[in-house]
Amino acid sequence: MDLSIIIVSWNVREKLLTCLNSIFKNLNGLDFEVFVVDNGSSDGSALAVKKNFPQVKLTENSKNLGFARANNLALGRSTGEYILILNPDTEIYADTVQKSLSCIKTDPQIGALGCKITNADGSVQPSVRRFPTFCSQLLILYKLHHFFPRLGPLRRYFAADFDYETGAEVDQIMGAFMLLPRKIFTQVGMFDENFYIWFEEVDLCKRIKAAGFKIYYFPEATIKHYGGQSFKQLMPLKKRNFFNESLLLYFRKHHNLLAWLCLAAAQYGSLFLVWLYQFKKVKASDPK
């Protein structure tokens, strides 16, 4: 088996069906299998997959198990020499996967490969970042990246000067499209299931690089990504809480105790800001 494609989905039925259609339309000549892990969707996603794509290996979870655990369920059943982690709100093109496989096969030191990602309007979607630092994440916790994006720690973290037309070794790639050799999971382990959402792919990239492999950005292959379709369903305070929990877990694993303690204290201020914003929003919409 050349390739196992794994898609974790939650309440994005139409986007998921479009994604699957693009896969079966464009992966001619490859021996591949497709896994869809439905994370407790209530929009009929699982039924639609069964009806329209009976060849898909479907796992139906009774509740949302999170991105990491859901991916691991499919990884444990997969047989492909290469694994493609793909978001359900993406579309691939005729040569996306073929070109990506050709590239990763030429260099045994590539541990994970990401392609160029575009928005629905064709513009390039930033998909490369450096690893999180204390300063960058403290600024993000307090939403300061929206007001002061040119601050040094933020520019470095978001790789503001990165050339998306040139292939390069990077720190981390977006989890919307991650192509990995199976051997990587044998050597560094699967996704850390302690991450519910956010930072699970960052943690994986960190472990891959620590093991001596490359994270490679490959612009000759492209996908379309609608972006954040599942996250949009979460309430802001709940979303922020998930983010904070994953951020703290990442720092506990990969940074010193002082950085973790400072961010642990700072997270309460970030939660208060989100609560205050929601409170003012509700109050402003009150007809009284």
Short mmCIF file of N, CA and C in Angstrom, two decimals, residues 146-273:
data_model
loop_
_atom_site.label_atom_id
_atom_site.label_comp_id
_atom_site.label_asym_id
_atom_site.label_seq_id
_atom_site.Cartn_x
_atom_site.Cartn_y
_atom_site.Cartn_z
N HIS A 146 -2.82 40.95 17.11
CA HIS A 146 -3.75 41.66 16.24
C HIS A 146 -3.42 43.14 16.15
N PHE A 147 -2.79 43.68 17.17
CA PHE A 147 -2.52 45.12 17.24
C PHE A 147 -1.06 45.47 16.93
N PHE A 148 -0.16 44.56 17.24
CA PHE A 148 1.27 44.84 17.03
C PHE A 148 1.94 43.67 16.28
N PRO A 149 1.48 43.38 15.07
CA PRO A 149 2.00 42.21 14.35
C PRO A 149 3.47 42.32 13.95
N ARG A 150 4.03 43.52 13.98
CA ARG A 150 5.41 43.71 13.55
C ARG A 150 6.42 43.58 14.70
N LEU A 151 5.94 43.28 15.89
CA LEU A 151 6.86 43.04 17.00
C LEU A 151 7.76 41.85 16.68
N GLY A 152 9.03 41.95 17.04
CA GLY A 152 10.01 40.93 16.69
C GLY A 152 9.62 39.50 17.03
N PRO A 153 9.21 39.22 18.27
CA PRO A 153 8.84 37.83 18.61
C PRO A 153 7.69 37.30 17.76
N LEU A 154 6.76 38.17 17.38
CA LEU A 154 5.62 37.74 16.57
C LEU A 154 6.03 37.52 15.12
N ARG A 155 6.85 38.42 14.58
CA ARG A 155 7.31 38.25 13.20
C ARG A 155 8.11 36.96 13.06
N ARG A 156 8.93 36.67 14.05
CA ARG A 156 9.71 35.44 13.98
C ARG A 156 8.81 34.22 14.09
N TYR A 157 7.89 34.23 15.05
CA TYR A 157 7.01 33.07 15.24
C TYR A 157 6.15 32.81 14.01
N PHE A 158 5.55 33.85 13.44
CA PHE A 158 4.69 33.68 12.27
C PHE A 158 5.47 33.61 10.96
N ALA A 159 6.80 33.60 11.05
CA ALA A 159 7.66 33.53 9.85
C ALA A 159 7.21 34.55 8.81
N ALA A 160 7.15 35.81 9.24
CA ALA A 160 6.57 36.88 8.42
C ALA A 160 7.30 37.08 7.10
N ASP A 161 8.59 36.77 7.05
CA ASP A 161 9.37 36.99 5.83
C ASP A 161 9.54 35.72 5.01
N PHE A 162 8.80 34.68 5.33
CA PHE A 162 8.97 33.41 4.63
C PHE A 162 8.52 33.51 3.17
N ASP A 163 9.30 32.92 2.28
CA ASP A 163 8.99 32.92 0.84
C ASP A 163 8.21 31.65 0.52
N TYR A 164 6.92 31.80 0.27
CA TYR A 164 6.06 30.63 0.02
C TYR A 164 6.19 30.07 -1.39
N GLU A 165 7.08 30.64 -2.19
CA GLU A 165 7.33 30.12 -3.53
C GLU A 165 8.59 29.27 -3.59
N THR A 166 9.28 29.13 -2.47
CA THR A 166 10.55 28.42 -2.44
C THR A 166 10.51 27.30 -1.41
N GLY A 167 10.93 26.12 -1.80
CA GLY A 167 11.01 25.00 -0.87
C GLY A 167 12.07 25.24 0.18
N ALA A 168 11.79 24.83 1.41
CA ALA A 168 12.74 25.09 2.49
C ALA A 168 12.46 24.19 3.69
N GLU A 169 13.51 23.94 4.46
CA GLU A 169 13.35 23.27 5.75
C GLU A 169 12.81 24.28 6.75
N VAL A 170 11.81 23.90 7.52
CA VAL A 170 11.14 24.83 8.44
C VAL A 170 10.98 24.16 9.81
N ASP A 171 10.44 24.91 10.76
CA ASP A 171 10.18 24.34 12.09
C ASP A 171 8.89 23.54 12.12
N GLN A 172 7.81 24.15 11.67
CA GLN A 172 6.51 23.47 11.72
C GLN A 172 5.66 23.83 10.51
N ILE A 173 4.82 22.89 10.13
CA ILE A 173 3.88 23.06 9.02
C ILE A 173 2.46 22.88 9.55
N MET A 174 1.51 23.43 8.82
CA MET A 174 0.12 23.34 9.24
C MET A 174 -0.39 21.91 9.13
N GLY A 175 -1.21 21.52 10.10
CA GLY A 175 -1.75 20.16 10.12
C GLY A 175 -2.82 19.89 9.09
N ALA A 176 -3.17 20.89 8.27
CA ALA A 176 -4.18 20.68 7.23
C ALA A 176 -3.70 19.70 6.18
N PHE A 177 -2.38 19.62 5.96
CA PHE A 177 -1.78 18.69 5.01
C PHE A 177 -0.40 18.34 5.52
N MET A 178 -0.27 17.14 6.05
CA MET A 178 1.02 16.66 6.55
C MET A 178 1.27 15.27 5.98
N LEU A 179 2.32 15.16 5.18
CA LEU A 179 2.69 13.87 4.60
C LEU A 179 3.91 13.35 5.35
N LEU A 180 3.81 12.13 5.87
CA LEU A 180 4.88 11.57 6.70
C LEU A 180 5.16 10.12 6.32
N PRO A 181 6.42 9.70 6.37
CA PRO A 181 6.72 8.27 6.22
C PRO A 181 6.23 7.52 7.46
N ARG A 182 5.78 6.31 7.26
CA ARG A 182 5.31 5.52 8.41
C ARG A 182 6.40 5.36 9.46
N LYS A 183 7.65 5.28 9.01
CA LYS A 183 8.76 5.05 9.95
C LYS A 183 8.85 6.14 11.02
N ILE A 184 8.37 7.34 10.70
CA ILE A 184 8.44 8.44 11.65
C ILE A 184 7.65 8.12 12.92
N PHE A 185 6.45 7.57 12.73
CA PHE A 185 5.62 7.25 13.89
C PHE A 185 6.23 6.12 14.72
N THR A 186 6.98 5.24 14.05
CA THR A 186 7.68 4.18 14.77
C THR A 186 8.80 4.76 15.63
N GLN A 187 9.46 5.79 15.10
CA GLN A 187 10.63 6.34 15.78
C GLN A 187 10.30 7.39 16.84
N VAL A 188 9.29 8.23 16.57
CA VAL A 188 9.01 9.32 17.53
C VAL A 188 7.67 9.16 18.24
N GLY A 189 6.89 8.16 17.85
CA GLY A 189 5.59 7.96 18.46
C GLY A 189 4.48 8.66 17.68
N MET A 190 3.25 8.34 18.01
CA MET A 190 2.11 8.93 17.33
C MET A 190 1.78 10.29 17.95
N PHE A 191 0.62 10.83 17.60
CA PHE A 191 0.19 12.10 18.20
C PHE A 191 0.02 11.92 19.71
N ASP A 192 0.39 12.93 20.45
CA ASP A 192 0.22 12.91 21.91
C ASP A 192 -1.25 13.19 22.22
N GLU A 193 -1.94 12.19 22.75
CA GLU A 193 -3.38 12.30 22.98
C GLU A 193 -3.74 13.21 24.16
N ASN A 194 -2.75 13.70 24.86
CA ASN A 194 -3.03 14.68 25.91
C ASN A 194 -3.44 16.03 25.32
N PHE A 195 -3.08 16.25 24.05
CA PHE A 195 -3.55 17.45 23.34
C PHE A 195 -4.94 17.15 22.79
N TYR A 196 -5.91 17.97 23.13
CA TYR A 196 -7.27 17.78 22.63
C TYR A 196 -7.42 18.44 21.26
N ILE A 197 -7.26 19.74 21.21
CA ILE A 197 -7.09 20.46 19.95
C ILE A 197 -6.04 21.55 20.18
N TRP A 198 -5.36 21.89 19.12
CA TRP A 198 -4.24 22.83 19.10
C TRP A 198 -2.95 22.20 19.63
N PHE A 199 -1.88 22.52 18.94
CA PHE A 199 -0.50 22.20 19.30
C PHE A 199 -0.13 20.73 19.13
N GLU A 200 -1.08 19.86 18.74
CA GLU A 200 -0.69 18.46 18.57
C GLU A 200 0.28 18.29 17.40
N GLU A 201 0.07 19.04 16.30
CA GLU A 201 0.99 18.92 15.17
C GLU A 201 2.29 19.66 15.44
N VAL A 202 2.24 20.72 16.26
CA VAL A 202 3.46 21.43 16.65
C VAL A 202 4.34 20.51 17.48
N ASP A 203 3.72 19.83 18.42
CA ASP A 203 4.44 18.87 19.26
C ASP A 203 5.05 17.76 18.41
N LEU A 204 4.30 17.26 17.43
CA LEU A 204 4.83 16.20 16.56
C LEU A 204 6.02 16.71 15.75
N CYS A 205 5.90 17.91 15.19
CA CYS A 205 7.02 18.49 14.43
C CYS A 205 8.25 18.66 15.32
N LYS A 206 8.03 19.09 16.55
CA LYS A 206 9.13 19.28 17.50
C LYS A 206 9.85 17.95 17.75
N ARG A 207 9.09 16.89 17.92
CA ARG A 207 9.69 15.58 18.18
C ARG A 207 10.40 15.03 16.95
N ILE A 208 9.83 15.31 15.78
CA ILE A 208 10.46 14.86 14.53
C ILE A 208 11.82 15.53 14.35
N LYS A 209 11.88 16.84 14.58
CA LYS A 209 13.15 17.55 14.43
C LYS A 209 14.15 17.12 15.51
N ALA A 210 13.66 16.87 16.71
CA ALA A 210 14.54 16.43 17.79
C ALA A 210 15.17 15.07 17.48
N ALA A 211 14.47 14.27 16.66
CA ALA A 211 14.99 12.96 16.27
C ALA A 211 15.95 13.05 15.09
N GLY A 212 16.18 14.26 14.58
CA GLY A 212 17.16 14.45 13.51
C GLY A 212 16.59 14.48 12.11
N PHE A 213 15.26 14.56 11.99
CA PHE A 213 14.63 14.62 10.66
C PHE A 213 14.24 16.05 10.30
N LYS A 214 13.94 16.26 9.03
CA LYS A 214 13.56 17.58 8.52
C LYS A 214 12.04 17.73 8.48
N ILE A 215 11.59 18.96 8.69
CA ILE A 215 10.23 19.36 8.34
C ILE A 215 10.37 20.20 7.08
N TYR A 216 9.74 19.78 6.00
CA TYR A 216 10.00 20.42 4.71
C TYR A 216 8.74 21.03 4.11
N TYR A 217 8.88 22.27 3.65
CA TYR A 217 7.80 22.96 2.93
C TYR A 217 8.05 22.80 1.44
N PHE A 218 7.03 22.30 0.72
CA PHE A 218 7.15 21.95 -0.70
C PHE A 218 6.09 22.71 -1.49
N PRO A 219 6.47 23.82 -2.16
CA PRO A 219 5.47 24.68 -2.81
C PRO A 219 4.99 24.21 -4.17
N GLU A 220 5.60 23.16 -4.71
CA GLU A 220 5.19 22.70 -6.04
C GLU A 220 3.89 21.90 -6.00
N ALA A 221 3.46 21.52 -4.82
CA ALA A 221 2.15 20.88 -4.64
C ALA A 221 1.25 21.84 -3.89
N THR A 222 -0.04 21.85 -4.24
CA THR A 222 -0.97 22.84 -3.67
C THR A 222 -2.29 22.19 -3.27
N ILE A 223 -2.87 22.70 -2.20
CA ILE A 223 -4.25 22.36 -1.84
C ILE A 223 -5.02 23.65 -1.56
N LYS A 224 -6.33 23.54 -1.62
CA LYS A 224 -7.20 24.63 -1.19
C LYS A 224 -7.70 24.31 0.22
N HIS A 225 -7.69 25.33 1.09
CA HIS A 225 -8.09 25.12 2.48
C HIS A 225 -9.06 26.22 2.89
N TYR A 226 -10.26 25.82 3.29
CA TYR A 226 -11.26 26.80 3.69
C TYR A 226 -11.00 27.33 5.10
N GLY A 227 -10.35 26.54 5.93
CA GLY A 227 -9.80 27.01 7.19
C GLY A 227 -10.77 27.19 8.34
N GLY A 228 -10.49 26.47 9.43
CA GLY A 228 -11.19 26.69 10.69
C GLY A 228 -12.67 26.37 10.70
N GLN A 229 -13.13 25.50 9.81
CA GLN A 229 -14.57 25.23 9.73
C GLN A 229 -15.10 24.55 10.99
N SER A 230 -14.31 23.68 11.59
CA SER A 230 -14.75 23.04 12.84
C SER A 230 -14.62 23.99 14.02
N PHE A 231 -13.51 24.75 14.06
CA PHE A 231 -13.27 25.66 15.18
C PHE A 231 -14.35 26.73 15.28
N LYS A 232 -14.93 27.11 14.15
CA LYS A 232 -15.94 28.17 14.15
C LYS A 232 -17.18 27.78 14.97
N GLN A 233 -17.34 26.48 15.21
CA GLN A 233 -18.52 26.02 15.94
C GLN A 233 -18.35 26.14 17.46
N LEU A 234 -17.13 26.42 17.91
CA LEU A 234 -16.86 26.51 19.34
C LEU A 234 -17.12 27.92 19.86
N MET A 235 -17.67 28.03 21.06
CA MET A 235 -17.84 29.32 21.70
C MET A 235 -16.46 29.90 22.04
N PRO A 236 -16.30 31.23 21.95
CA PRO A 236 -14.98 31.84 22.15
C PRO A 236 -14.30 31.46 23.46
N LEU A 237 -15.04 31.44 24.57
CA LEU A 237 -14.42 31.13 25.85
C LEU A 237 -13.95 29.68 25.90
N LYS A 238 -14.75 28.78 25.35
CA LYS A 238 -14.37 27.37 25.31
C LYS A 238 -13.15 27.17 24.40
N LYS A 239 -13.16 27.88 23.28
CA LYS A 239 -12.05 27.81 22.34
C LYS A 239 -10.75 28.28 23.00
N ARG A 240 -10.84 29.40 23.72
CA ARG A 240 -9.66 29.94 24.40
C ARG A 240 -9.17 28.99 25.48
N ASN A 241 -10.08 28.35 26.18
CA ASN A 241 -9.70 27.41 27.23
C ASN A 241 -8.96 26.21 26.64
N PHE A 242 -9.46 25.68 25.52
CA PHE A 242 -8.77 24.58 24.84
C PHE A 242 -7.37 25.00 24.41
N PHE A 243 -7.28 26.21 23.83
CA PHE A 243 -5.99 26.72 23.37
C PHE A 243 -5.01 26.82 24.53
N ASN A 244 -5.47 27.42 25.63
CA ASN A 244 -4.59 27.61 26.78
C ASN A 244 -4.10 26.28 27.35
N GLU A 245 -5.00 25.31 27.45
CA GLU A 245 -4.61 24.00 27.99
C GLU A 245 -3.53 23.35 27.13
N SER A 246 -3.70 23.43 25.81
CA SER A 246 -2.72 22.82 24.91
C SER A 246 -1.40 23.58 24.92
N LEU A 247 -1.48 24.90 24.99
CA LEU A 247 -0.27 25.72 25.07
C LEU A 247 0.55 25.35 26.31
N LEU A 248 -0.13 25.22 27.45
CA LEU A 248 0.57 24.89 28.69
C LEU A 248 1.17 23.49 28.63
N LEU A 249 0.46 22.56 28.02
CA LEU A 249 0.99 21.21 27.87
C LEU A 249 2.25 21.22 27.00
N TYR A 250 2.20 21.98 25.91
CA TYR A 250 3.37 22.07 25.02
C TYR A 250 4.57 22.64 25.78
N PHE A 251 4.35 23.70 26.55
CA PHE A 251 5.46 24.31 27.28
C PHE A 251 5.95 23.40 28.41
N ARG A 252 5.07 22.65 29.00
CA ARG A 252 5.50 21.71 30.04
C ARG A 252 6.41 20.63 29.45
N LYS A 253 6.14 20.25 28.18
CA LYS A 253 6.93 19.22 27.53
C LYS A 253 8.25 19.75 26.98
N HIS A 254 8.23 20.97 26.45
CA HIS A 254 9.36 21.41 25.64
C HIS A 254 10.09 22.66 26.15
N HIS A 255 9.64 23.25 27.26
CA HIS A 255 10.29 24.46 27.78
C HIS A 255 10.58 24.29 29.28
N ASN A 256 11.20 25.31 29.85
CA ASN A 256 11.57 25.20 31.27
C ASN A 256 10.39 25.52 32.18
N LEU A 257 10.56 25.20 33.45
CA LEU A 257 9.48 25.34 34.43
C LEU A 257 9.05 26.79 34.60
N LEU A 258 10.00 27.72 34.57
CA LEU A 258 9.67 29.13 34.76
C LEU A 258 8.75 29.64 33.66
N ALA A 259 9.05 29.29 32.41
CA ALA A 259 8.21 29.72 31.29
C ALA A 259 6.80 29.15 31.45
N TRP A 260 6.72 27.88 31.85
CA TRP A 260 5.41 27.25 32.03
C TRP A 260 4.62 27.94 33.15
N LEU A 261 5.28 28.23 34.26
CA LEU A 261 4.60 28.87 35.38
C LEU A 261 4.09 30.27 35.01
N CYS A 262 4.89 31.02 34.28
CA CYS A 262 4.49 32.37 33.88
C CYS A 262 3.29 32.33 32.94
N LEU A 263 3.30 31.42 31.98
CA LEU A 263 2.16 31.30 31.07
C LEU A 263 0.93 30.76 31.79
N ALA A 264 1.14 29.86 32.75
CA ALA A 264 0.02 29.33 33.53
C ALA A 264 -0.69 30.45 34.28
N ALA A 265 0.09 31.39 34.80
CA ALA A 265 -0.51 32.54 35.50
C ALA A 265 -1.17 33.49 34.51
N ALA A 266 -0.51 33.69 33.36
CA ALA A 266 -1.01 34.66 32.37
C ALA A 266 -2.31 34.20 31.71
N GLN A 267 -2.55 32.90 31.68
CA GLN A 267 -3.74 32.40 30.97
C GLN A 267 -5.04 32.92 31.59
N TYR A 268 -5.04 33.18 32.89
CA TYR A 268 -6.27 33.64 33.53
C TYR A 268 -6.66 35.02 33.03
N GLY A 269 -5.67 35.85 32.77
CA GLY A 269 -5.95 37.15 32.19
C GLY A 269 -6.53 37.04 30.80
N SER A 270 -6.02 36.08 30.02
CA SER A 270 -6.54 35.90 28.66
C SER A 270 -7.98 35.40 28.68
N LEU A 271 -8.29 34.52 29.63
CA LEU A 271 -9.67 34.04 29.75
C LEU A 271 -10.61 35.16 30.17
N PHE A 272 -10.13 36.03 31.06
CA PHE A 272 -10.94 37.17 31.48
C PHE A 272 -11.22 38.11 30.31
N LEU A 273 -10.23 38.34 29.46
CA LEU A 273 -10.43 39.22 28.31
C LEU A 273 -11.48 38.66 27.36
#
